[in-house]
Every structure is written in structure tokens, then in C-alpha cells.
mmCIF file of C-alpha atoms in Angstrom:
data_model
loop_
_atom_site.group_PDB
_atom_site.id
_atom_site.type_symbol
_atom_site.label_atom_id
_atom_site.label_comp_id
_atom_site.label_asym_id
_atom_site.label_seq_id
_atom_site.Cartn_x
_atom_site.Cartn_y
_atom_site.Cartn_z
ATOM 1 C CA MET A 1 263.943 237.883 -183.983
ATOM 2 C CA LEU A 2 263.767 239.156 -187.539
ATOM 3 C CA PHE A 3 262.784 242.731 -188.235
ATOM 4 C CA LEU A 4 262.224 244.300 -191.595
ATOM 5 C CA CYS A 5 262.344 247.783 -190.197
ATOM 6 C CA THR A 6 265.108 250.147 -190.958
ATOM 7 C CA ALA A 7 267.366 251.644 -188.371
ATOM 8 C CA GLU A 8 264.497 253.711 -187.029
ATOM 9 C CA CYS A 9 262.883 250.598 -185.391
ATOM 10 C CA GLN A 10 265.089 248.995 -182.751
ATOM 11 C CA LEU A 11 264.671 246.128 -180.297
ATOM 12 C CA SER A 12 265.414 247.191 -176.748
ATOM 13 C CA SER A 13 266.909 244.975 -174.048
ATOM 14 C CA ALA A 14 263.450 244.115 -172.662
ATOM 15 C CA ASN A 15 262.320 242.759 -176.076
ATOM 16 C CA THR A 16 260.015 245.690 -176.641
ATOM 17 C CA ILE A 17 259.998 247.651 -179.817
ATOM 18 C CA GLU A 18 260.998 251.272 -179.570
ATOM 19 C CA VAL A 19 259.280 253.047 -182.346
ATOM 20 C CA LEU A 20 261.177 256.086 -183.450
ATOM 21 C CA SER A 21 259.897 256.665 -186.907
ATOM 22 C CA CYS A 22 258.678 253.359 -188.384
ATOM 23 C CA THR A 23 256.099 253.334 -191.078
ATOM 24 C CA ALA A 24 252.756 251.638 -190.592
ATOM 25 C CA GLU A 25 253.698 248.880 -193.023
ATOM 26 C CA GLN A 26 256.852 248.130 -191.078
ATOM 27 C CA LEU A 27 254.920 247.951 -187.806
ATOM 28 C CA ILE A 28 252.371 245.594 -189.345
ATOM 29 C CA MET A 29 255.181 243.397 -190.661
ATOM 30 C CA VAL A 30 256.809 243.273 -187.219
ATOM 31 C CA ALA A 31 253.470 242.397 -185.619
ATOM 32 C CA LEU A 32 252.855 239.645 -188.159
ATOM 33 C CA LEU A 33 256.316 238.223 -187.607
ATOM 34 C CA ARG A 34 255.808 238.237 -183.847
ATOM 35 C CA ARG A 35 252.438 236.564 -184.186
ATOM 36 C CA ALA A 36 253.847 233.893 -186.511
ATOM 37 C CA GLU A 37 256.671 233.234 -184.076
ATOM 38 C CA GLN A 38 254.252 233.013 -181.138
ATOM 39 C CA GLN A 39 252.078 230.566 -183.097
ATOM 40 C CA ARG A 40 255.134 228.453 -183.880
ATOM 41 C CA TRP A 41 256.099 228.495 -180.192
ATOM 42 C CA ARG A 42 252.562 227.519 -179.235
ATOM 43 C CA GLU A 43 252.561 224.594 -181.669
ATOM 44 C CA GLU A 44 255.936 223.433 -180.355
ATOM 45 C CA ASP A 45 254.607 223.727 -176.794
ATOM 46 C CA ILE A 46 251.525 221.680 -177.685
ATOM 47 C CA GLN A 47 253.683 219.017 -179.338
ATOM 48 C CA GLN A 48 255.921 218.864 -176.276
ATOM 49 C CA ARG A 49 252.924 218.576 -173.955
ATOM 50 C CA ASN A 50 251.493 215.772 -176.091
ATOM 51 C CA LEU A 51 254.833 213.991 -175.941
ATOM 52 C CA ASP A 52 254.964 214.463 -172.163
ATOM 53 C CA ASN A 53 251.429 213.088 -171.859
ATOM 54 C CA ALA A 54 252.412 210.045 -173.934
ATOM 55 C CA ARG A 55 255.474 209.488 -171.725
ATOM 56 C CA ILE A 56 253.343 209.728 -168.593
ATOM 57 C CA LEU A 57 250.855 207.269 -170.077
ATOM 58 C CA TRP A 58 253.715 204.904 -170.946
ATOM 59 C CA ALA A 59 255.038 205.191 -167.388
ATOM 60 C CA ARG A 60 251.575 204.269 -166.087
ATOM 61 C CA VAL A 61 251.476 201.220 -168.382
ATOM 62 C CA VAL A 62 254.924 200.137 -167.215
ATOM 63 C CA GLU A 63 253.938 200.642 -163.562
ATOM 64 C CA LYS A 64 250.738 198.623 -164.047
ATOM 65 C CA ASN A 65 252.752 195.827 -165.655
ATOM 66 C CA ARG A 66 255.226 195.886 -162.779
ATOM 67 C CA ARG A 67 252.428 195.691 -160.223
ATOM 68 C CA ASP A 68 250.770 192.811 -162.111
ATOM 69 C CA VAL A 69 254.041 190.889 -162.234
ATOM 70 C CA GLU A 70 254.635 191.500 -158.522
ATOM 71 C CA GLU A 71 251.091 190.377 -157.701
ATOM 72 C CA LYS A 72 251.432 187.145 -159.694
ATOM 73 C CA THR A 73 254.870 186.573 -158.190
ATOM 74 C CA GLU A 74 253.537 186.917 -154.657
ATOM 75 C CA MET A 75 250.616 184.607 -155.439
ATOM 76 C CA LEU A 76 252.938 181.909 -156.815
ATOM 77 C CA ARG A 77 255.295 182.264 -153.858
ATOM 78 C CA ALA A 78 252.377 181.920 -151.444
ATOM 79 C CA ILE A 79 251.052 178.811 -153.218
ATOM 80 C CA SER A 80 254.532 177.294 -153.321
ATOM 81 C CA THR A 81 255.115 178.001 -149.626
ATOM 82 C CA LEU A 82 251.716 176.577 -148.698
ATOM 83 C CA ALA A 83 252.333 173.438 -150.770
ATOM 84 C CA ALA A 84 255.730 172.927 -149.131
ATOM 85 C CA LEU A 85 254.182 173.417 -145.695
ATOM 86 C CA ILE A 86 251.386 170.907 -146.329
ATOM 87 C CA SER A 87 253.871 168.445 -147.825
ATOM 88 C CA GLY A 88 256.034 168.770 -144.721
ATOM 89 C CA PHE A 89 253.040 168.145 -142.454
ATOM 90 C CA ALA A 90 252.033 165.084 -144.499
ATOM 91 C CA LEU A 91 255.565 163.686 -144.408
ATOM 92 C CA THR A 92 255.819 164.370 -140.678
ATOM 93 C CA ALA A 93 252.485 162.641 -140.096
ATOM 94 C CA PHE A 94 253.663 159.663 -142.104
ATOM 95 C CA LEU A 95 256.939 159.439 -140.187
ATOM 96 C CA GLN A 96 255.394 160.032 -136.762
ATOM 97 C CA PHE A 97 252.643 157.463 -137.210
ATOM 98 C CA ASP A 98 252.873 154.623 -134.737
ATOM 99 C CA TRP A 99 253.185 151.409 -136.776
ATOM 100 C CA SER A 100 253.109 149.004 -133.853
ATOM 101 C CA PRO A 101 250.715 146.045 -134.238
ATOM 102 C CA ASP A 102 248.862 147.142 -131.118
ATOM 103 C CA TYR A 103 247.492 150.250 -132.864
ATOM 104 C CA VAL A 104 247.432 149.309 -136.547
ATOM 105 C CA ASP A 105 245.778 146.338 -138.204
ATOM 106 C CA THR A 106 248.569 145.219 -140.516
ATOM 107 C CA ALA A 107 246.467 142.498 -142.098
ATOM 108 C CA GLY A 108 243.729 144.863 -143.369
ATOM 109 C CA ALA A 109 243.610 147.364 -146.197
ATOM 110 C CA ALA A 110 243.932 150.436 -143.946
ATOM 111 C CA LEU A 111 247.737 150.373 -143.746
ATOM 112 C CA PRO A 112 248.399 150.197 -147.507
ATOM 113 C CA LEU A 113 245.669 152.762 -148.148
ATOM 114 C CA PHE A 114 247.150 155.127 -145.550
ATOM 115 C CA SER A 115 250.650 154.664 -146.980
ATOM 116 C CA ALA A 116 249.485 155.280 -150.548
ATOM 117 C CA THR A 117 247.529 158.358 -149.510
ATOM 118 C CA MET A 118 250.512 159.826 -147.653
ATOM 119 C CA ALA A 119 252.885 159.090 -150.547
ATOM 120 C CA LEU A 120 250.438 160.603 -153.031
ATOM 121 C CA THR A 121 249.991 163.719 -150.880
ATOM 122 C CA VAL A 122 253.710 164.267 -150.489
ATOM 123 C CA GLY A 123 254.324 163.622 -154.204
ATOM 124 C CA LEU A 124 251.573 165.979 -155.394
ATOM 125 C CA GLU A 125 252.638 168.737 -153.019
ATOM 126 C CA THR A 126 256.244 168.384 -154.190
ATOM 127 C CA ILE A 127 255.095 168.615 -157.802
ATOM 128 C CA CYS A 128 253.072 171.711 -156.881
ATOM 129 C CA VAL A 129 256.170 173.345 -155.380
ATOM 130 C CA ILE A 130 258.227 172.552 -158.490
ATOM 131 C CA ILE A 131 255.547 173.803 -160.902
ATOM 132 C CA CYS A 132 255.041 177.015 -158.912
ATOM 133 C CA SER A 133 258.782 177.647 -158.899
ATOM 134 C CA LEU A 134 259.015 177.174 -162.669
ATOM 135 C CA MET A 135 255.957 179.356 -163.269
ATOM 136 C CA LEU A 136 257.462 182.018 -161.019
ATOM 137 C CA VAL A 137 260.626 182.139 -163.104
ATOM 138 C CA SER A 138 258.548 182.336 -166.289
ATOM 139 C CA VAL A 139 256.342 185.151 -164.974
ATOM 140 C CA ILE A 140 259.316 187.216 -163.837
ATOM 141 C CA LYS A 141 261.175 186.671 -167.126
ATOM 142 C CA THR A 142 258.118 187.540 -169.225
ATOM 143 C CA GLY A 143 257.312 190.581 -167.090
ATOM 144 C CA GLN A 144 260.808 191.973 -167.433
ATOM 145 C CA SER A 145 260.961 191.527 -171.198
ATOM 146 C CA TYR A 146 257.426 192.784 -171.832
ATOM 147 C CA MET A 147 258.258 196.469 -171.515
ATOM 148 C CA SER A 148 261.227 197.010 -173.816
ATOM 149 C CA GLU A 149 262.513 200.097 -175.589
ATOM 150 C CA GLU A 150 261.075 198.821 -178.885
ATOM 151 C CA GLU A 151 257.638 198.596 -177.288
ATOM 152 C CA GLU A 152 258.029 202.142 -175.997
ATOM 153 C CA ALA A 153 259.018 203.407 -179.458
ATOM 154 C CA VAL A 154 255.987 201.719 -181.034
ATOM 155 C CA PHE A 155 253.738 203.171 -178.336
ATOM 156 C CA MET A 156 255.114 206.690 -178.824
ATOM 157 C CA ASP A 157 254.667 206.384 -182.599
ATOM 158 C CA LYS A 158 251.042 205.329 -182.120
ATOM 159 C CA CYS A 159 250.504 208.280 -179.787
ATOM 160 C CA ARG A 160 251.950 210.703 -182.343
ATOM 161 C CA LYS A 161 249.727 209.259 -185.079
ATOM 162 C CA PHE A 162 246.702 209.527 -182.805
ATOM 163 C CA ILE A 163 247.480 213.153 -181.983
ATOM 164 C CA ALA A 164 247.985 213.987 -185.670
ATOM 165 C CA ASN A 165 244.667 212.380 -186.634
ATOM 166 C CA TYR A 166 242.761 213.721 -183.621
ATOM 167 C CA ARG A 167 242.716 217.322 -184.796
#
């Protein structure tokens, strides 16, 4: 701490001023210096709090993005699992169907229609599983690269500009 007082004004160990024989001008100067230093500390404290608030806001944005990616991932996994399950049931039904002439009219259109329907069901469900798997990879890759350090730096810069213009 800077003091303009002479040897008569001294700073004690508890940061209090011991006034021995300072002039009024010297005391006013010390008070002004202390006030200026306290104002500077206050401004630095406000800047640090604003920076902390921006970091907390960024952490909330990152957490929201993570939750969104996890939600979409779980939805795609559920759809993929359901499609695989239905495809398995359709294939099992196709394989377990009794094709004996006693139960099925092989001369009519029912057998080819049933076969085409089963093949179409299995094919579409397999395509659904493949598409969901590819979309899952894309969602995870995009979600991980969305929140980068460059994005954080841009966000912090925007926060600083907002704080500077807000006053």
C-alpha cells in the first residue's frame, strides 16, 4: 500500500494507520488512496464474479447438450432394439409357418402374398436397424464436437461484451 506520509504515519501489522503526527492533507491523501484501492478491488471482484457467472452458464449449456445427446441416443437405441425384435418375430413367424398342403392353399394368391409380406417386413425392419445405428453414430459424433474450446472462447467473449455494454 502506498503512503505519502512521512515517517510520522506508519502502517501497523493489522493494516491500521497509527497516526502520530500526520497533517490533515496527508490523512486525506491516505484515505483517498485507500478508497481508490478498494474501488479497484471491487471492480476486479465484479469482473471475476461476471466471469464465474459466464462459466457457470457455459457449464449449464454443456450439460443441456449432453442430456440432449443422451436422450436422442437412448431414443435411437430403443427404436433400433424394437425394430430388431419385430424383425426377429417376423422371421421366426415365417420360418415356423406350416407349409404343408393340408393347411395352405398353394395354388392361390395367399402363399405368395404372405411370403412377400414377411420378406418386406424383415427387410424394412433390417433397414430400420441399420439407419438407426448410423444415426446413432452421427448424433454421438455431432454431440461430442458441438461443445469445443473454440465455442467456449466465443461464448466467453460474447459474455464479456454483454457485460461491458450492459452498464
